[in-house]
mmCIF file of C-alpha atoms and ligand atoms in Angstrom:
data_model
loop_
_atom_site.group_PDB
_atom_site.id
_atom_site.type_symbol
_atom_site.label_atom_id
_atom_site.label_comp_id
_atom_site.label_asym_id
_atom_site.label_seq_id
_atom_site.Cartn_x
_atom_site.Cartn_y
_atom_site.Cartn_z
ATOM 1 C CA UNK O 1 18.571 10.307 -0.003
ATOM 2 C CA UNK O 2 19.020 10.226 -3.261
ATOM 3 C CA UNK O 3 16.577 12.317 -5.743
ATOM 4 C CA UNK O 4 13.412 10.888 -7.632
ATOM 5 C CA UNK O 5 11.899 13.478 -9.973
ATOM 6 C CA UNK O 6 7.909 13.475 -9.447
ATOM 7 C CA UNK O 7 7.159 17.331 -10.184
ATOM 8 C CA UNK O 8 3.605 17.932 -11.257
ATOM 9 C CA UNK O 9 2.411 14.768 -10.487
ATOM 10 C CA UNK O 10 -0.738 14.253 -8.030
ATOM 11 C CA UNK O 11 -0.642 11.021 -5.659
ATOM 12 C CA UNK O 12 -3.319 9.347 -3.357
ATOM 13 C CA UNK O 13 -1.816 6.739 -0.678
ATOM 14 C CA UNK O 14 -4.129 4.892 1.180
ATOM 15 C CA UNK O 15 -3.419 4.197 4.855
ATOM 16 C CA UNK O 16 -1.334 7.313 4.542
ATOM 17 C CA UNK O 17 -1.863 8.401 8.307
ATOM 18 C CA UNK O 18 1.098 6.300 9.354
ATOM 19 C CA UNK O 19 3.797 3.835 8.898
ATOM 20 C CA UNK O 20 4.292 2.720 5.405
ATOM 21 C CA UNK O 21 1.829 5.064 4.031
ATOM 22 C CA UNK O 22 3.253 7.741 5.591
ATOM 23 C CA UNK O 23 6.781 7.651 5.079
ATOM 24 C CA UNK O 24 5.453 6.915 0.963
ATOM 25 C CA UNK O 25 3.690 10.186 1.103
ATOM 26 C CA UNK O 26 6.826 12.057 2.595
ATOM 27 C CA UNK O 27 8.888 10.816 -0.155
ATOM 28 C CA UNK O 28 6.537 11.476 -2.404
ATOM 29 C CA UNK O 29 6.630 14.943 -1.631
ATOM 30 C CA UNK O 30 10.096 15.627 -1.286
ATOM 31 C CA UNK O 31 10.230 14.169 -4.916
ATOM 32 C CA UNK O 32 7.733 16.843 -6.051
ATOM 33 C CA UNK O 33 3.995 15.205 -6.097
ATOM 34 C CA UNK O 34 1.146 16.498 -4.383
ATOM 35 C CA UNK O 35 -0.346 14.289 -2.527
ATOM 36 C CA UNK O 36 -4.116 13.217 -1.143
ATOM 37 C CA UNK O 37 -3.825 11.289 2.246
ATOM 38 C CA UNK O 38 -7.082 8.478 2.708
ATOM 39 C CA UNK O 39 -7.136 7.036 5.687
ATOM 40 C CA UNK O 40 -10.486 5.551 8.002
ATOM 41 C CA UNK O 41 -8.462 7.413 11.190
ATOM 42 C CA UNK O 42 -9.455 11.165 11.238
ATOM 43 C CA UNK O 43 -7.174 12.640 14.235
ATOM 44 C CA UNK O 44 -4.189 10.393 12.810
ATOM 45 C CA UNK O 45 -5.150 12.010 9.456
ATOM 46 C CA UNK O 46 -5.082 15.506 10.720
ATOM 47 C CA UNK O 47 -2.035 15.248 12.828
ATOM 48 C CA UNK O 48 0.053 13.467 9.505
ATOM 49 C CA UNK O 49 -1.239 16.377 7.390
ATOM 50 C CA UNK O 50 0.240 19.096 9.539
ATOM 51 C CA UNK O 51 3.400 17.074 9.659
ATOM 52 C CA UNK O 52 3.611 16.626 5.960
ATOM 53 C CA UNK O 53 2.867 20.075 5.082
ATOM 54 C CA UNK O 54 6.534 21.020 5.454
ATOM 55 C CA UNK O 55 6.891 19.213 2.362
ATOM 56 C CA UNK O 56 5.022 20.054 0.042
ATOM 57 C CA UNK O 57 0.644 20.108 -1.095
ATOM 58 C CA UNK O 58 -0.947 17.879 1.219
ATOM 59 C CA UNK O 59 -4.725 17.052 1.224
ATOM 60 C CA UNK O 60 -6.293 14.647 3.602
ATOM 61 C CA UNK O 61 -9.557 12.757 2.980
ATOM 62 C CA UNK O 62 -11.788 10.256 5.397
ATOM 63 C CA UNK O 63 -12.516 7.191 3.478
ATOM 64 C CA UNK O 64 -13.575 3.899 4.641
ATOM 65 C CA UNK O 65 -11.803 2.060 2.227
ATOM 66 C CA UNK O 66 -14.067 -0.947 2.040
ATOM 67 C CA UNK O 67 -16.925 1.363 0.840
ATOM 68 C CA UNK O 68 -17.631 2.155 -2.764
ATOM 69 C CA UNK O 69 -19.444 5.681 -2.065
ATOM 70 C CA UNK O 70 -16.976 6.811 0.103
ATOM 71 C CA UNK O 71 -14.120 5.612 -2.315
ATOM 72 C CA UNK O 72 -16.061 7.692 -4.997
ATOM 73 C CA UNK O 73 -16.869 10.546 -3.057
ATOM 74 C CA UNK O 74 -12.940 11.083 -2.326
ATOM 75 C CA UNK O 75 -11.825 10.389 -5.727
ATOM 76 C CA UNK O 76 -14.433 13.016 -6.941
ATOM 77 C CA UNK O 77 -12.736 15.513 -4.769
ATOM 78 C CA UNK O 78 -9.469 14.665 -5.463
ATOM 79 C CA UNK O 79 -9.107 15.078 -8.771
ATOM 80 C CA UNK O 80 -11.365 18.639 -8.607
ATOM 81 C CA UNK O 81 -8.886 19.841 -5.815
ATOM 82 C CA UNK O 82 -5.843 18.881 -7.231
ATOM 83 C CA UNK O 83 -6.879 18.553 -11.295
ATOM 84 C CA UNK O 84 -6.260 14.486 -12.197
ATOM 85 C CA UNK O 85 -4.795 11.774 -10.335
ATOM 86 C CA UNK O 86 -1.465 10.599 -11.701
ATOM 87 C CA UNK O 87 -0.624 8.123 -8.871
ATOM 88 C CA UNK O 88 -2.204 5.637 -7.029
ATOM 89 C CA UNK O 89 -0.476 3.632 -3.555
ATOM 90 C CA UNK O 90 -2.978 0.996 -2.130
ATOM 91 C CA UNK O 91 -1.381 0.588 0.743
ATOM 92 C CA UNK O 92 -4.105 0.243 3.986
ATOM 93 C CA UNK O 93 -3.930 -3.444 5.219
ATOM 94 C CA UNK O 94 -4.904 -5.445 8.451
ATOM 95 C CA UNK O 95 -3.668 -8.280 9.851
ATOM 96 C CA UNK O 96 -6.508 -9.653 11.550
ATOM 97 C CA UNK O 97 -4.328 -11.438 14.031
ATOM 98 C CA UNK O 98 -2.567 -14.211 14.126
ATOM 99 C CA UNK O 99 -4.095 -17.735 14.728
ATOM 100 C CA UNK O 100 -4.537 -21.034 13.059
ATOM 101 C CA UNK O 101 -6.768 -21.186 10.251
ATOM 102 C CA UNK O 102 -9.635 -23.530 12.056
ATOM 103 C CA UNK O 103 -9.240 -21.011 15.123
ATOM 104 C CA UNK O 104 -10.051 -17.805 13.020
ATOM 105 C CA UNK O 105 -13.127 -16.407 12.874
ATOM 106 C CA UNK O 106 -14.653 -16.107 9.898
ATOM 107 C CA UNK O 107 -15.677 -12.521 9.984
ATOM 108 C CA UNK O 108 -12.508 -11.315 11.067
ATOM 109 C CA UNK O 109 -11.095 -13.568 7.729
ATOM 110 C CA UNK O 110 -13.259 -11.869 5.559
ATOM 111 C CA UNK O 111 -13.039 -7.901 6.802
ATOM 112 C CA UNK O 112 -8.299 -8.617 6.116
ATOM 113 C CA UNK O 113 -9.732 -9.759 2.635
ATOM 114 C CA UNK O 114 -12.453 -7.254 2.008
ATOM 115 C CA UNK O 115 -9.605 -4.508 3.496
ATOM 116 C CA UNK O 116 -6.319 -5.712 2.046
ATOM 117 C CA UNK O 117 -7.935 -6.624 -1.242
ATOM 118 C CA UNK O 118 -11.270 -5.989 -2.158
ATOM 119 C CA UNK O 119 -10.461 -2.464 -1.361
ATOM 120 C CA UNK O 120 -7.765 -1.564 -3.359
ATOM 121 C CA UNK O 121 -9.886 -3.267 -6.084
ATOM 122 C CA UNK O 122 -12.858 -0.785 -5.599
ATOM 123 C CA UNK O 123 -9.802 1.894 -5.417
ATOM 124 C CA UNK O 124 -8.394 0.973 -8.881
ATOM 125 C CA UNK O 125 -12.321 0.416 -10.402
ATOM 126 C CA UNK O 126 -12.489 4.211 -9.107
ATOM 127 C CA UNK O 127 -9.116 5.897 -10.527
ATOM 128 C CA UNK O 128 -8.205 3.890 -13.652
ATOM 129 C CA UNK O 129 -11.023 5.660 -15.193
ATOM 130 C CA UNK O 130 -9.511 8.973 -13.970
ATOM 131 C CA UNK O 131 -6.065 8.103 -14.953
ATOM 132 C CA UNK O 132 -6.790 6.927 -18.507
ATOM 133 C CA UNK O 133 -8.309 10.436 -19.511
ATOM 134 C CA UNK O 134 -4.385 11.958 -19.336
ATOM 135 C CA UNK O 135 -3.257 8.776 -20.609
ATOM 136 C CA UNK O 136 -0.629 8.736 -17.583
ATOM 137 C CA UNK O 137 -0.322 6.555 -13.881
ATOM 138 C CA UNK O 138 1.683 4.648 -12.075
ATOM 139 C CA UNK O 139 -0.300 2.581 -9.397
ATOM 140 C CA UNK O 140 1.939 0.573 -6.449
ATOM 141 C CA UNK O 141 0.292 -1.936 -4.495
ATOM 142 C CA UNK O 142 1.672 -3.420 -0.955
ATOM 143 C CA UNK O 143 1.558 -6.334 -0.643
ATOM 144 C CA UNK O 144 3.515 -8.361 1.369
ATOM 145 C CA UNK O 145 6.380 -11.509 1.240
ATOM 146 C CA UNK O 146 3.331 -12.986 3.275
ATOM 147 C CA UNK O 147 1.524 -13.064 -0.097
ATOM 148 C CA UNK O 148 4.512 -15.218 -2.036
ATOM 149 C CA UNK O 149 5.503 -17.124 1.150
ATOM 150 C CA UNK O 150 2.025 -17.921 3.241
ATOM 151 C CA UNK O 151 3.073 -17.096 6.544
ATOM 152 C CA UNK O 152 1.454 -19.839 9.026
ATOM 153 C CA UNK O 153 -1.311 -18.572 11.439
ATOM 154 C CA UNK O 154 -1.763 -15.878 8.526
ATOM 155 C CA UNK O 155 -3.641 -17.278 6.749
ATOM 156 C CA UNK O 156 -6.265 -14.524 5.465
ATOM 157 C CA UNK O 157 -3.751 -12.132 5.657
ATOM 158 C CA UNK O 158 -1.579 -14.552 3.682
ATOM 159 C CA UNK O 159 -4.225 -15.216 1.017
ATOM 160 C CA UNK O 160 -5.234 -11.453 0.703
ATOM 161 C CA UNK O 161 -1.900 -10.375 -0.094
ATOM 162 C CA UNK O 162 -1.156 -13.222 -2.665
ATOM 163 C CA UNK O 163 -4.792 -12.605 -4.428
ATOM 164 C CA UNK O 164 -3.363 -8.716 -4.191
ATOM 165 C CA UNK O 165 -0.469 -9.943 -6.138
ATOM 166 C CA UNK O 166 -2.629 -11.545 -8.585
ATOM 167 C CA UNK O 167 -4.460 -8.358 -8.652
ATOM 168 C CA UNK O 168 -1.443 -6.449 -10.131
ATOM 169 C CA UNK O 169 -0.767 -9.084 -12.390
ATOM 170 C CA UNK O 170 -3.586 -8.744 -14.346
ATOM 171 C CA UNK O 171 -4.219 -5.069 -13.802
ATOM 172 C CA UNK O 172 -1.050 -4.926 -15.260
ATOM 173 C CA UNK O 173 -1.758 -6.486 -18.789
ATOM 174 C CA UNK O 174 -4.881 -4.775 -19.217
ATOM 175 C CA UNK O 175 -3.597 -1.130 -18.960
ATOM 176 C CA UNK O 176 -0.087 -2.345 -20.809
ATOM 177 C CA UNK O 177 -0.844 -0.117 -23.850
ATOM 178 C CA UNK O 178 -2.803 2.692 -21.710
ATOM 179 C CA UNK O 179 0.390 4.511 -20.472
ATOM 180 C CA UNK O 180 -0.436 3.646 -16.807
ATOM 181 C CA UNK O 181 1.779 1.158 -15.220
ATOM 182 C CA UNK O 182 0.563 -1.257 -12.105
ATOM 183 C CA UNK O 183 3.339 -3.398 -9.822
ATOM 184 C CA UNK O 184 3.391 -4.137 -6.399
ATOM 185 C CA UNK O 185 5.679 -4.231 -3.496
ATOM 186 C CA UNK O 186 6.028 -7.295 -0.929
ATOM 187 C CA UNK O 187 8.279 -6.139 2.046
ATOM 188 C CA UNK O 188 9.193 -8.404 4.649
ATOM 189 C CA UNK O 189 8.265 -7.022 8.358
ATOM 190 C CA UNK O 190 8.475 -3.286 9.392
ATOM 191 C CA UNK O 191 8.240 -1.884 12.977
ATOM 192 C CA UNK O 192 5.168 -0.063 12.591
ATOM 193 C CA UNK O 193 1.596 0.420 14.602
ATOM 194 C CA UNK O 194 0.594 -3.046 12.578
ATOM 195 C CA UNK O 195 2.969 -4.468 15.216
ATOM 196 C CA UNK O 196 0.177 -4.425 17.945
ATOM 197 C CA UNK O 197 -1.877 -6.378 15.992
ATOM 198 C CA UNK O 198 0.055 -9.447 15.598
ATOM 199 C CA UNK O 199 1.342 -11.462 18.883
ATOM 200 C CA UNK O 200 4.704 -11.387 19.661
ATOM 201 C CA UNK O 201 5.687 -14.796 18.750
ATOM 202 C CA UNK O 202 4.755 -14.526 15.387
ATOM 203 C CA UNK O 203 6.870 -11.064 14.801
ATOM 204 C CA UNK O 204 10.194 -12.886 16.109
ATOM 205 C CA UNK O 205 8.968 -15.590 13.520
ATOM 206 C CA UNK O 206 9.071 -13.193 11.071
ATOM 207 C CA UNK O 207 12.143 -11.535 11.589
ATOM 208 C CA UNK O 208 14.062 -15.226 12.331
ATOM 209 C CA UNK O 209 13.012 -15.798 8.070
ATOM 210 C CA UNK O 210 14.719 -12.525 7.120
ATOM 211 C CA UNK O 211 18.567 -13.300 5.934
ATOM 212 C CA UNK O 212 19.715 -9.504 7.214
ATOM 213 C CA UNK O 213 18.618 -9.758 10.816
ATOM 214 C CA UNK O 214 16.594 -6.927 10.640
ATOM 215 C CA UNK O 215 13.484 -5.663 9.920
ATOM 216 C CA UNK O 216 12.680 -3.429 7.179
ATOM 217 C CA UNK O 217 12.620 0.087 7.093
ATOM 218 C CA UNK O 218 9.407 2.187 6.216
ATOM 219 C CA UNK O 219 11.734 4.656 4.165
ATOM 220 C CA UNK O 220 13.628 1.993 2.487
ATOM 221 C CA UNK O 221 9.856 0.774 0.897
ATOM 222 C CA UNK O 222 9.316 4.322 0.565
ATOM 223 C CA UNK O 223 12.266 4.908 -1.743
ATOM 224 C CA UNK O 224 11.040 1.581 -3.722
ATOM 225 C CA UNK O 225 7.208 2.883 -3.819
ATOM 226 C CA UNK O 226 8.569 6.440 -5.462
ATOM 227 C CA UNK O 227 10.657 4.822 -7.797
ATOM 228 C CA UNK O 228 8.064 2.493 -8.665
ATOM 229 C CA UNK O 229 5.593 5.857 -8.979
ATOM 230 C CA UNK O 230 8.313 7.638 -11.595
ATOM 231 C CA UNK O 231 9.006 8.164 -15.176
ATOM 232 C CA UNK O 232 12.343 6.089 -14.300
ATOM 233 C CA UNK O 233 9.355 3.217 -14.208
ATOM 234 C CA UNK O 234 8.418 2.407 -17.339
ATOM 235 C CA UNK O 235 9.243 -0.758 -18.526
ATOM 236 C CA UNK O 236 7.957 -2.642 -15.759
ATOM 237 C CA UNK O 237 4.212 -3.475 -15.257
ATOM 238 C CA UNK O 238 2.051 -6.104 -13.600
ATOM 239 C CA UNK O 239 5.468 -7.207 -11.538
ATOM 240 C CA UNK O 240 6.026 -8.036 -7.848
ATOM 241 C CA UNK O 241 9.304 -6.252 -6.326
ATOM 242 C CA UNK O 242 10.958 -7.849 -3.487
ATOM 243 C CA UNK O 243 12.366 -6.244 -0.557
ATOM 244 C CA UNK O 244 12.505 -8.545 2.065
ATOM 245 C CA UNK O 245 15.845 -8.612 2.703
ATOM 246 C CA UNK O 246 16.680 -11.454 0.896
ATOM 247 C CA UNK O 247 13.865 -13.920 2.372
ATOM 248 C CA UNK O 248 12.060 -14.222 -1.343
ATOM 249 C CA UNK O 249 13.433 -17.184 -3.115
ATOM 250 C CA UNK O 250 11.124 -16.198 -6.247
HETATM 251 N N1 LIG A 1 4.583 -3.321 8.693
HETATM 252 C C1 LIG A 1 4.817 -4.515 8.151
HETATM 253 O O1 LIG A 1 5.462 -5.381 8.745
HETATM 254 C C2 LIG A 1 4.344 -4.826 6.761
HETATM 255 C C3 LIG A 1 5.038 -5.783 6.006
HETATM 256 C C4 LIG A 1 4.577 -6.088 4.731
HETATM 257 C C5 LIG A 1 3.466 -5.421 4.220
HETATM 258 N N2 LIG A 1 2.827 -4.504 4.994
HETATM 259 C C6 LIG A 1 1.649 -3.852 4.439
HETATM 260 O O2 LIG A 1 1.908 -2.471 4.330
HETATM 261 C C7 LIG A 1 0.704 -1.722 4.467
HETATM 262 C C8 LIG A 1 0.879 -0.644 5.527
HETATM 263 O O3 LIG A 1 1.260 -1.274 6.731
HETATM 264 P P1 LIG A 1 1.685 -0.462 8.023
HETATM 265 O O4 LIG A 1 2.636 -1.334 8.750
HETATM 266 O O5 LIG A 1 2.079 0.922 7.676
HETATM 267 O O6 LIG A 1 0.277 -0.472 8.814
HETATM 268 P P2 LIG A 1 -0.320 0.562 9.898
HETATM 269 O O7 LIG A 1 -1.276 -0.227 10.714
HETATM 270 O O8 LIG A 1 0.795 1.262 10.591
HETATM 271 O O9 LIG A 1 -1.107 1.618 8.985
HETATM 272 C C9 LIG A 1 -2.201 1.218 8.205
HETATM 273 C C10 LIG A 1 -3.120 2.405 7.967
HETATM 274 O O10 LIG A 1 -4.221 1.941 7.159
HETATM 275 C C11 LIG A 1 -5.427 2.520 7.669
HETATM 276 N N3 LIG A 1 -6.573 1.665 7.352
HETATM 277 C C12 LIG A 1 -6.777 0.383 7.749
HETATM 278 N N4 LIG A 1 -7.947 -0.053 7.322
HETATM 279 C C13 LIG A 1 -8.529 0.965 6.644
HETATM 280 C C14 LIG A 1 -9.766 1.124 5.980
HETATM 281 N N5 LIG A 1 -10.676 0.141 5.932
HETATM 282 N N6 LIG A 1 -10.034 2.304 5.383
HETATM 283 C C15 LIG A 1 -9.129 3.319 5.445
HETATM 284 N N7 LIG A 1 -7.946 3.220 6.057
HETATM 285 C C16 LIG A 1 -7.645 2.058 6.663
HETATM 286 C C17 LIG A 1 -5.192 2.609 9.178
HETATM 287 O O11 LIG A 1 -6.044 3.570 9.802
HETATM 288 C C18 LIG A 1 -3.717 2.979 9.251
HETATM 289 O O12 LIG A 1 -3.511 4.383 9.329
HETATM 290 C C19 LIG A 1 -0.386 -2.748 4.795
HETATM 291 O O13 LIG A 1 -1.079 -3.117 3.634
HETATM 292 C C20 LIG A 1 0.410 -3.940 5.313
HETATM 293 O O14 LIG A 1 -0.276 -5.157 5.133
HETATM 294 C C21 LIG A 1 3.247 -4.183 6.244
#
């Protein structure tokens, strides 16, 4: 592994209780931030704090992601127990399944759009505020190839990851001059719990599209999201970063 200097700084990761969230708080940690787990699943929480502890500061906070109070009543105590927020990973996502688009329901395509990206809106709406008073941040946003691609019988999850992308984009100019830099990541398919939501058919679609033959690694989008979450950053903002192994044409 090689080093990635993040001493002093203070990160939340959404979804942090497990798979991609998790193994970005780990690195995280071994690179020097503190770090504030939020995640909707308490005992998964709990169980990933313990773990993490070994590596560093490690706070875990229940938050419904998809609620502004509860968004604002973590980011309150974050930055009181830890001092400021200098990084931000809005990484929690759901697939919603797979199916065509006239076969989904349409609650189910509206909670993987309020979830994947109407949440990580409210997130940012919450910390940029918080960031801009140091003058400092570096937020990372996973998306997905999904987003660039539109993965068939996807389609909300498709669409919420490619308006997530858009997201950054923008985000991106506006804080250009503020010293806080926003880009997002769009990995191809790890073996994680998201796995059980999807049928099986559509994961050996997925991996048949990725030129390696193999899926993803949560460490390797790890070692992308800490980068991405350094000083070694800082001439990149508002940009999508592939690592699908070598599925993205663009
Ligand atoms: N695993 C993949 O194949 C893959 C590929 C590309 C992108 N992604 C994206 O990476 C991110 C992480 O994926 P993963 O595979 O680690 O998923 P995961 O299902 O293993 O973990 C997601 C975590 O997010 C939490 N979460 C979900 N909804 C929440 C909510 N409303 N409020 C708070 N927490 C909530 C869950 O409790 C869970 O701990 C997601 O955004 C996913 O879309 C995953």
């Amino acid at each position: 592994m090689n080093s990635i200097d993040i001493n002093g700084r203070v990160a939340i990761v959404t979804g942090g209780a497990r798979g991609i969230g998790y193994a970005a708080a780990e690195r995280l940690l071994r690179s020097g931030a503190t770090v504030a787990l939020w995640d909707i699943d308490g005992d998964k929480l709990g169980s990933a704090r313990e773990a993490l502890r070994a590596h560093g500061t490690v706070s875990a906070d229940v938050v419904e992601l998809t609620d502004e109070a509860s968004i604002a009543a973590a980011t309150r105590a974050v930055a009181e127990r830890h001092g400021k927020i200098d990084i931000l990973v809005n990484n929690a996502g759901i697939t919603g399944g797979n199916g065509r688009l006239w076969e989904l329901e349409p609650a189910i395509w509206r909670r993987v759009v309020e979830v994947n990206l109407v949440a990580p809106f409210l997130v940012c709406r919450a910390v940029v505020p918080v960031m801009l008073q140091n003058g400092w941040g570096r937020i990372v946003n996973v998306a997905s190839i999904a987003g660039k691609d539109g993965n068939p019988n996807a389609s909300h999850y498709s669409a919420s990851k490619a308006g997530l992308i858009g997201l950054t984009k923008s985000l991106g100019k506006e804080l250009a001059t503020s010293g806080i830099l926003v880009n997002c990541v769009t990995p191809a398919a790890a073996k994680t719990d998201i796995f059980d939501q999807m049928k099986q058919e559509h994961i050996d679609f997925m991996l048949s599209k990725i030129p390696m033959g193999r899926f993803v690694q949560v460490e390797e989008i790890a070692a992308m999201i800490a980068w991405l979450a350094s000083e070694d950053c800082s001439f990149s903002t508002g940009a999508v970063f592939d690592i699908s192994g070598g599925r993205a044409v663009y």
